[in-house]
Each structure stands twice: as structure tokens, then as C-alpha cells.
Tab-separated table of C-alpha atoms and ligand atoms in Angstrom:
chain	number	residue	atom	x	y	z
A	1	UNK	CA	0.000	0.000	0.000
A	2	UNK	CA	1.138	3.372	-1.191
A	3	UNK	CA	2.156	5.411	1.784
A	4	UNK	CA	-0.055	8.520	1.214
A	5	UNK	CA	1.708	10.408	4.423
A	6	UNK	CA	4.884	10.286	2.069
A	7	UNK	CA	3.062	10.885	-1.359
A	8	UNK	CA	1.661	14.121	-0.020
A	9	UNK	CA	3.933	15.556	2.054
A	10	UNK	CA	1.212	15.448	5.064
A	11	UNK	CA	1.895	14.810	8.869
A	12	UNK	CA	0.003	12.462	11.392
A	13	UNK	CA	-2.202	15.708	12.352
A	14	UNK	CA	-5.111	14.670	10.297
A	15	UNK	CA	-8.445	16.183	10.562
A	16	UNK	CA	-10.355	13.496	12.527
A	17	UNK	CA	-13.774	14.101	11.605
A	18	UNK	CA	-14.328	15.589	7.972
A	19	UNK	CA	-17.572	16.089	6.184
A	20	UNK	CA	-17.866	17.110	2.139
A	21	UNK	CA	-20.462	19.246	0.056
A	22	UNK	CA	-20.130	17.218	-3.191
A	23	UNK	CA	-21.059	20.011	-5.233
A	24	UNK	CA	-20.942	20.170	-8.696
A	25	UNK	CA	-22.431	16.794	-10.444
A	26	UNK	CA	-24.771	18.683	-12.266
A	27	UNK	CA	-22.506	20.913	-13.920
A	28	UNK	CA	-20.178	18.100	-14.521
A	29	UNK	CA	-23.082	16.183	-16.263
A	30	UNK	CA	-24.239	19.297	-18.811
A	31	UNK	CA	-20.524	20.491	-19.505
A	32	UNK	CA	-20.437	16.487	-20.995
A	33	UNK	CA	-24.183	16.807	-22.366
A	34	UNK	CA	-25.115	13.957	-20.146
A	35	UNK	CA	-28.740	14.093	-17.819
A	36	UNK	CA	-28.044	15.184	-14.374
A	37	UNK	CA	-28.297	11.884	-12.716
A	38	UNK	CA	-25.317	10.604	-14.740
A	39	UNK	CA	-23.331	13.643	-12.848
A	40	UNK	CA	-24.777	12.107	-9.273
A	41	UNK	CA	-23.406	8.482	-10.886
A	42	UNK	CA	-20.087	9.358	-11.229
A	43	UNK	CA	-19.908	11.470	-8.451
A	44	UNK	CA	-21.399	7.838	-6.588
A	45	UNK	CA	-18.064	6.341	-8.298
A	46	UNK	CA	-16.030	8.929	-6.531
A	47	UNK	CA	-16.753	8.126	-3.569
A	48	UNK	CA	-14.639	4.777	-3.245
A	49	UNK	CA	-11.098	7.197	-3.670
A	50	UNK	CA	-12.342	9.138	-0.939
A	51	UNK	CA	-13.700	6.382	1.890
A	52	UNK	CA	-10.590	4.604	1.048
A	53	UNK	CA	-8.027	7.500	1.493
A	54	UNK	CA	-9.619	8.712	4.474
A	55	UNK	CA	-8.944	4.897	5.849
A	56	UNK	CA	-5.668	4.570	4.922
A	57	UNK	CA	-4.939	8.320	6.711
A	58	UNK	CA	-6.359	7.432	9.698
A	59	UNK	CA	-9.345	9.844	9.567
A	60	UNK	CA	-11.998	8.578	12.248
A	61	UNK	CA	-15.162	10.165	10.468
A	62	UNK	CA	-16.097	11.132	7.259
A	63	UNK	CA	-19.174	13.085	6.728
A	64	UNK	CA	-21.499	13.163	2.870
A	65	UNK	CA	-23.745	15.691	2.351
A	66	UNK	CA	-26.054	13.388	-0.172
A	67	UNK	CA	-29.399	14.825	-0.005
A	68	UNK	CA	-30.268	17.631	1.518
A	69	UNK	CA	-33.988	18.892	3.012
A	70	UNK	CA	-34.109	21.769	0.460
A	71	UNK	CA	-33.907	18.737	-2.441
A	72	UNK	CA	-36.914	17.789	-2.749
A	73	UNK	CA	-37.623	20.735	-4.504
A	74	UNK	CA	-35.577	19.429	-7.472
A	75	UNK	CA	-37.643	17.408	-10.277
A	76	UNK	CA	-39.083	14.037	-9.138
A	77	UNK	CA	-37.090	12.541	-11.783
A	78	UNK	CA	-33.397	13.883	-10.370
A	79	UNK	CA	-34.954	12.514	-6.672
A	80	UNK	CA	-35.696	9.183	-7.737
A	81	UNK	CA	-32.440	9.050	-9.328
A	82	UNK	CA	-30.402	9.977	-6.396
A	83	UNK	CA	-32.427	7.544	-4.174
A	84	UNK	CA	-32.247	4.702	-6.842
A	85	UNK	CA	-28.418	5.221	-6.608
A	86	UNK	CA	-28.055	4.702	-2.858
A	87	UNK	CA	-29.507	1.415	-3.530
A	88	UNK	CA	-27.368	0.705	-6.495
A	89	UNK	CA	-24.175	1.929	-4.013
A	90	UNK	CA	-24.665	-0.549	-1.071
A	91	UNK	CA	-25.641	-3.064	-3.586
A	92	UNK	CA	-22.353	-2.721	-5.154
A	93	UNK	CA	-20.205	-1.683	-2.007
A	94	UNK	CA	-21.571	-2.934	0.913
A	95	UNK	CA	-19.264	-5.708	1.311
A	96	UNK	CA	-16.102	-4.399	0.432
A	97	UNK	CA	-17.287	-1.587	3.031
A	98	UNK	CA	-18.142	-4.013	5.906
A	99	UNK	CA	-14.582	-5.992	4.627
A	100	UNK	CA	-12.726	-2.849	5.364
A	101	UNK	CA	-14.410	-2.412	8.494
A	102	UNK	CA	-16.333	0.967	7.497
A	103	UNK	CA	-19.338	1.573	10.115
A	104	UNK	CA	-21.947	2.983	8.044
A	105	UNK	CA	-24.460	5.561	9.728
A	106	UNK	CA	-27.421	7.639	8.242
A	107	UNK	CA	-27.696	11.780	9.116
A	108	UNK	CA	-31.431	12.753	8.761
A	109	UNK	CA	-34.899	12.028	8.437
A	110	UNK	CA	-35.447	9.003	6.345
A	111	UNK	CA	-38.987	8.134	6.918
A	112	UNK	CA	-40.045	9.924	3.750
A	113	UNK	CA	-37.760	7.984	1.651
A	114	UNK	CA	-38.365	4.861	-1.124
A	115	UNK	CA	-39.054	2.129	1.078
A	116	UNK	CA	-36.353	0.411	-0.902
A	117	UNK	CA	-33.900	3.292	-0.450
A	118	UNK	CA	-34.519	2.719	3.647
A	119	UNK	CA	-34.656	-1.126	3.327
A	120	UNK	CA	-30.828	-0.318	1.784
A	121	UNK	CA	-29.822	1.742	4.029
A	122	UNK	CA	-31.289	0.351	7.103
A	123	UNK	CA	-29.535	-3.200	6.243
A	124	UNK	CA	-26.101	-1.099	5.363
A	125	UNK	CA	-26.353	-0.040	9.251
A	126	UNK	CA	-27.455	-3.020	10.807
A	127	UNK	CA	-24.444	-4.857	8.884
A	128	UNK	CA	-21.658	-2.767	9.661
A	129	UNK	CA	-22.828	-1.365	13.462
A	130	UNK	CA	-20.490	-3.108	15.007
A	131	UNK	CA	-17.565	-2.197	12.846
A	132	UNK	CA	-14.837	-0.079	14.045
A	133	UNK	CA	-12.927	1.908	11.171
A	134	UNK	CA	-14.100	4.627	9.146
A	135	UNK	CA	-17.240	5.717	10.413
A	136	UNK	CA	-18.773	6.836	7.474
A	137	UNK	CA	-22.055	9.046	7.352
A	138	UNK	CA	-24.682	9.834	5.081
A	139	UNK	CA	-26.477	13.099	5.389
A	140	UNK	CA	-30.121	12.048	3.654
A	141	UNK	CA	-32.614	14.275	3.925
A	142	UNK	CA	-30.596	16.300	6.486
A	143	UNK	CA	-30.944	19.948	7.256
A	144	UNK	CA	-29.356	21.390	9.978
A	145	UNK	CA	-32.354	24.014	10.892
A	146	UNK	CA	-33.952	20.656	11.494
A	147	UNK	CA	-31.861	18.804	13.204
A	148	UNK	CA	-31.510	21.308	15.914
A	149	UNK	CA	-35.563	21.786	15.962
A	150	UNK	CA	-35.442	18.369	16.704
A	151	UNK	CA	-32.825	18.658	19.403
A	152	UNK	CA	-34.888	21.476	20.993
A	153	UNK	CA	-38.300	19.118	20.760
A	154	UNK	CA	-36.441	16.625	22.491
A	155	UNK	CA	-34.687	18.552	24.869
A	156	UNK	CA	-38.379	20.545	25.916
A	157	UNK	CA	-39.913	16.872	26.111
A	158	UNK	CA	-36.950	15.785	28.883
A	159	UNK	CA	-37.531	18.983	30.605
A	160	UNK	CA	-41.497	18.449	30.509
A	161	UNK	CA	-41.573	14.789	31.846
A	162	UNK	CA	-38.896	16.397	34.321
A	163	UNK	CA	-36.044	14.252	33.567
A	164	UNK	CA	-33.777	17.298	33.515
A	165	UNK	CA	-33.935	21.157	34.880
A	166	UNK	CA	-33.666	23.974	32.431
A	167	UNK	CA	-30.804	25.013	34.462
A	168	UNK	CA	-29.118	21.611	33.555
A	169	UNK	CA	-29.295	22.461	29.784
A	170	UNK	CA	-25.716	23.585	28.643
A	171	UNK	CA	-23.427	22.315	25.246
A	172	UNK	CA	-23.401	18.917	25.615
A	173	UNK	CA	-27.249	18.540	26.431
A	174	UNK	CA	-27.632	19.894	23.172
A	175	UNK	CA	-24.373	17.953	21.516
A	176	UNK	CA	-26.148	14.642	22.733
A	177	UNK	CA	-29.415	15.070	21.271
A	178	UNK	CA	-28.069	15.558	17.256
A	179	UNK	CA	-27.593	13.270	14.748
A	180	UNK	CA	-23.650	13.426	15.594
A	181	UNK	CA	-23.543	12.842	18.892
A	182	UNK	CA	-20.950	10.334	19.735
A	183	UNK	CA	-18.964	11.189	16.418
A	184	UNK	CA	-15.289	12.708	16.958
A	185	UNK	CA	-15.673	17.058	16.878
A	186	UNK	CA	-16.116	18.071	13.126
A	187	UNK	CA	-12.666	19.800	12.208
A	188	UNK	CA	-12.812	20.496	8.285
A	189	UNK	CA	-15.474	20.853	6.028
A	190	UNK	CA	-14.851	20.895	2.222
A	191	UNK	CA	-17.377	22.138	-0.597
A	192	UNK	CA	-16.463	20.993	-4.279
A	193	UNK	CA	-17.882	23.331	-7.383
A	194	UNK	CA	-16.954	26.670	-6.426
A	195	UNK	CA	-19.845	28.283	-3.974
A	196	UNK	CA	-19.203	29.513	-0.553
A	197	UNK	CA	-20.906	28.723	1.697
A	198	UNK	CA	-22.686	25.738	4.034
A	199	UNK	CA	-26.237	25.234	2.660
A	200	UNK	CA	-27.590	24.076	5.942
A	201	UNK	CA	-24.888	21.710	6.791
A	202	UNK	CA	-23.888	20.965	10.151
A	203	UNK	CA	-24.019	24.669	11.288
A	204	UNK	CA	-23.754	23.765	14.969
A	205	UNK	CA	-21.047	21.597	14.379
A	206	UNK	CA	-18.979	23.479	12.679
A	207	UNK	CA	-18.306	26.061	15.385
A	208	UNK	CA	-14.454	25.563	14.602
A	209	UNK	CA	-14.431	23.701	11.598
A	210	UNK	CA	-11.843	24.880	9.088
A	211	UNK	CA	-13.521	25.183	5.415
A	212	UNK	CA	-11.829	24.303	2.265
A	213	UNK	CA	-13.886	25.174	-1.057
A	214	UNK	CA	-12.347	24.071	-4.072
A	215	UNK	CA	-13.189	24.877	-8.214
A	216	UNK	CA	-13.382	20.814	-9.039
A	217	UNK	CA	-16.292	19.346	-9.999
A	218	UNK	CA	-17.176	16.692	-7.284
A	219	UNK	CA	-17.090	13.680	-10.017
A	220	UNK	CA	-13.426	14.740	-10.520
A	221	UNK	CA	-12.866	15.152	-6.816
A	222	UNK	CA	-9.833	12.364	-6.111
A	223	UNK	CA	-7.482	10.895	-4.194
A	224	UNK	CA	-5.064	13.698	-4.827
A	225	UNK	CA	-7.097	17.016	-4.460
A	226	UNK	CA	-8.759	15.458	-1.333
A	227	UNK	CA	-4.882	14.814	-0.014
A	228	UNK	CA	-4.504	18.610	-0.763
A	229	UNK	CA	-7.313	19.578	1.219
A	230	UNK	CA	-6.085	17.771	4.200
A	231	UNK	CA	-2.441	19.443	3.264
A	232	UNK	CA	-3.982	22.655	3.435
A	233	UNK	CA	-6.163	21.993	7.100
A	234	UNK	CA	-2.665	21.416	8.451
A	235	UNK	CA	-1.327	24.318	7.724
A	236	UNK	CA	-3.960	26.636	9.143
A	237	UNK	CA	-3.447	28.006	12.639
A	238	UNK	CA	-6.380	26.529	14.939
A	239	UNK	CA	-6.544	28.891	17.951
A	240	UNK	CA	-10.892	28.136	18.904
A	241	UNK	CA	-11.077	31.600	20.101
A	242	UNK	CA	-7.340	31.423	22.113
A	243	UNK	CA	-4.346	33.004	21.368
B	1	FPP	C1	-24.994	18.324	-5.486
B	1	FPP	O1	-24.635	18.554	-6.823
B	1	FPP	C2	-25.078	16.898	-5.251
B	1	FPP	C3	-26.160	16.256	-4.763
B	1	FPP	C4	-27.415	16.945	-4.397
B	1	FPP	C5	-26.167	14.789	-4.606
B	1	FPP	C6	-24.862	14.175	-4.203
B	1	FPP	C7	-24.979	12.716	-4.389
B	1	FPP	C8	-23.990	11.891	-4.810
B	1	FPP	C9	-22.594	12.287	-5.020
B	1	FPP	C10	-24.318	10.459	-4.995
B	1	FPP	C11	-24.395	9.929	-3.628
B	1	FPP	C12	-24.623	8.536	-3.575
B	1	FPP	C13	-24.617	7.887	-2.404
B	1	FPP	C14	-24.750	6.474	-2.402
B	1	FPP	C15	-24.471	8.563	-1.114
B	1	FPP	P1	-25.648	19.356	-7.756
B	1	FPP	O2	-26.558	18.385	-8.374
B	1	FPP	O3	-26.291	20.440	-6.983
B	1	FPP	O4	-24.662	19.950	-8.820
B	1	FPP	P2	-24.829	21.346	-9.581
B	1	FPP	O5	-24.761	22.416	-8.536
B	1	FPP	O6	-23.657	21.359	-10.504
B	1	FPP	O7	-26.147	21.292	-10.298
């Protein structure tokens, strides 16, 4: 196995949790004259260079941002596509995932999904749950507006049945009751495809999250742009508010 520490010129002070816009598939798709869902395929194919890299670096977490709340406002056509292709992934992957020890967990509301979509992912969970590599997660239908009106529902239901004072509430109350709780602190976040900003992603999470947005398409996002990213996240200064 290549050593990728070497390849890249990176140190052992890798990001431990990382999460990824993958931006981009779209745009990829039309500059090629291809439908949209062929962008979301090979952006699907990307993602074995990435689980695999962040493996062999030693990266605890990794973080997709695969369908967000605000998606279903896209055609019905791109959303059955997308949902048809998490199928078609753990079909395909899920046993060279479980193989290499990947724990697979799902960000986000899937009750509204395909039934065969959740039957997929469901299974993907129940095989891998007591795997302990990569613990890879799938933002579906995630928002984080949502999430943390569902941390405040459950936190106000505790506090009704009196299982805890509102005095009691502080960070962790609230760290505990989101879809990452028990993941490792999120410390970089990177978009593909140019735009700047989060799109409802993780916003209480990434408190001191370093961001790296980069031009490439996500279906050309590798092995060695991804190794950059992590390049770059050790060179910036991390101070959380210190000197
Ligand atoms: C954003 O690009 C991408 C998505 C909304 C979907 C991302 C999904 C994948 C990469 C496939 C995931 C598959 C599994 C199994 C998790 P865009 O469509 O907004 O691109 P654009 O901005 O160029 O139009």
C-alpha cells in the first residue's frame, strides 16, 4: 500500500472528523451533455477514492452531504435518481465496506424515503454497526435548521416529563441530542464546485471547523485534491477563540 503520508507531504495531524459538500455533479453532467443523474453516478463512483483514502490516513469520520432537506424541490425525476443510486451503491459496495471495516451511519430524516432506499440503508447499518474503522455518514434528507428543531423538541420533552432542569441544559445537552452525537468534533469541512458557503450543513457543528472550497467538480474530486485539502487543514493556525 502506497504510503499517502509520504506521497503528499502530510503529517500524522489529520483532521479526525471531515464532512464534504459534493457540489458540482450537475454541472459536470451538462458540460459532458449527459442528464443530471449521470453527474450524481459518477460522483457515486467517486466516492470509493475518498472512503478509502480517508482509511488509509487514519481519519476517524467522514461526513457526505447526499441529499439535503431543500432537495426535494428538485424534479421528481433527479430525486428518484439519487435515491435509486443509494440502492445501487450498497448493492455494489456494501461488502467491500463491511470488509474494510467501514461503520456505516445515516444523518437525517429518512422516513419519507423509497421504502427500498430505507430497506438499503437500514440493512447497510445493521451490517456494519459493530464495525470499528471509518465511520462513514450519510447526510439524507438532512438539514441542519432541522436537526436542531429536533434537538430542541427533544430537549423541551426531557424537561417536561422532568427528567432534567432547564438550568441543567448547557453544550453537551444539546451535543447529545443531534444526529452526531458520539462522532469525533467536526474539524474540516470541504465544498467541491466553487460556492461559498454551508447550505444548511452541520451549522452547529462546525463552530471551529476549518472550510476548504475548491473549483473541481465533485465527479473529478480524487485521491489527490482530497490529499490537498487535508495538506492545506494542516497548515492553518487553529486557535478556537485562544491566542
Ligand atoms: C450536489 O450537486 C449533489 C447532490 C445533491 C447529490 C450528491 C450525491 C452523490 C454524489 C451520490 C451519492 C450517492 C450515495 C450512495 C451517497 P448538484 O446536483 O447540486 O450539482 P450542480 O450544482 O452542478 O447542479
Amino acid at each position: 500500500m502506497t504510503d499517502l503520508f509520504e506521497k503528499y507531504g502530510l503529517n500524522p495531524n489529520v483532521p479526525q472528523h471531515v464532512a464534504i459538500i459534493m457540489d458540482g455533479n450537475g454541472r459536470w453532467a451538462k458540460q459532458r451533455g449527459l442528464p443530471r443523474a449521470s453527474g450524481h453516478r459518477a460522483g457515486m463512483e467517486t466516492l470509493r477514492a475518498l472512503i478509502e483514502t480517508s482509511s488509509q490516513l487514519g481519519i476517524k469520520a467522514l461526513t457526505l452531504y447526499a441529499f439535503s432537506t431543500e432537495n426535494w424541490k428538485r424534479p421528481i425525476t433527479e430525486v428518484s435518481a439519487l435515491f435509486d443510486l443509494v440502492v445501487e451503491y450498497f448493492v455494489k459496495e456494501i461488502d467491500e465496506l463491511h470488509e474494510n471495516g467501514v461503520k456505516i451511519n445515516v444523518i437525517g430524516d429518512i422516513e419519507p424515503l423509497p421504502q427500498r432506499s430505507r430497506n438499503a440503508l437500514v440493512a447497510a447499518m445493521q451490517k456494519t454497526h459493530e464495525n470499528g474503522g471509518l465511520m462513514l455518514n450519510l447526510a439524507i434528507n438532512y438539514g441542519a435548521r432541522s436537526e436542531l428543531c429536533m434537538a430542541v423538541k427533544k430537549i423541551a420533552e426531557c424537561v417536561t416529563a422532568g427528567e432534567i432542569a432547564v438550568s441543567d441544559i448547557d453544550e453537551s445537552t444539546i451535543e447529545s441530542n443531534l444526529y452526531t452525537a458520539g462522532l469525533p468534533e467536526l474539524d474540516l469541512i470541504i465544498r467541491t464546485a466553487g460556492e461559498q458557503r454551508l447550505s444548511n450543513f452541520l451549522l452547529y457543528q462546525a463552530a471551529y471547523a476549518e472550510l476548504v472550497f475548491v473549483n473541481t467538480y465533485f465527479p473529478d474530486f480524487g485521491e489527490a485534491e482530497y490529499a490537498a485539502t487535508i495538506a492545506e487543514f494542516q497548515k492553518r493556525s487553529r486557535r478556537y477563540g485562544g491566542l
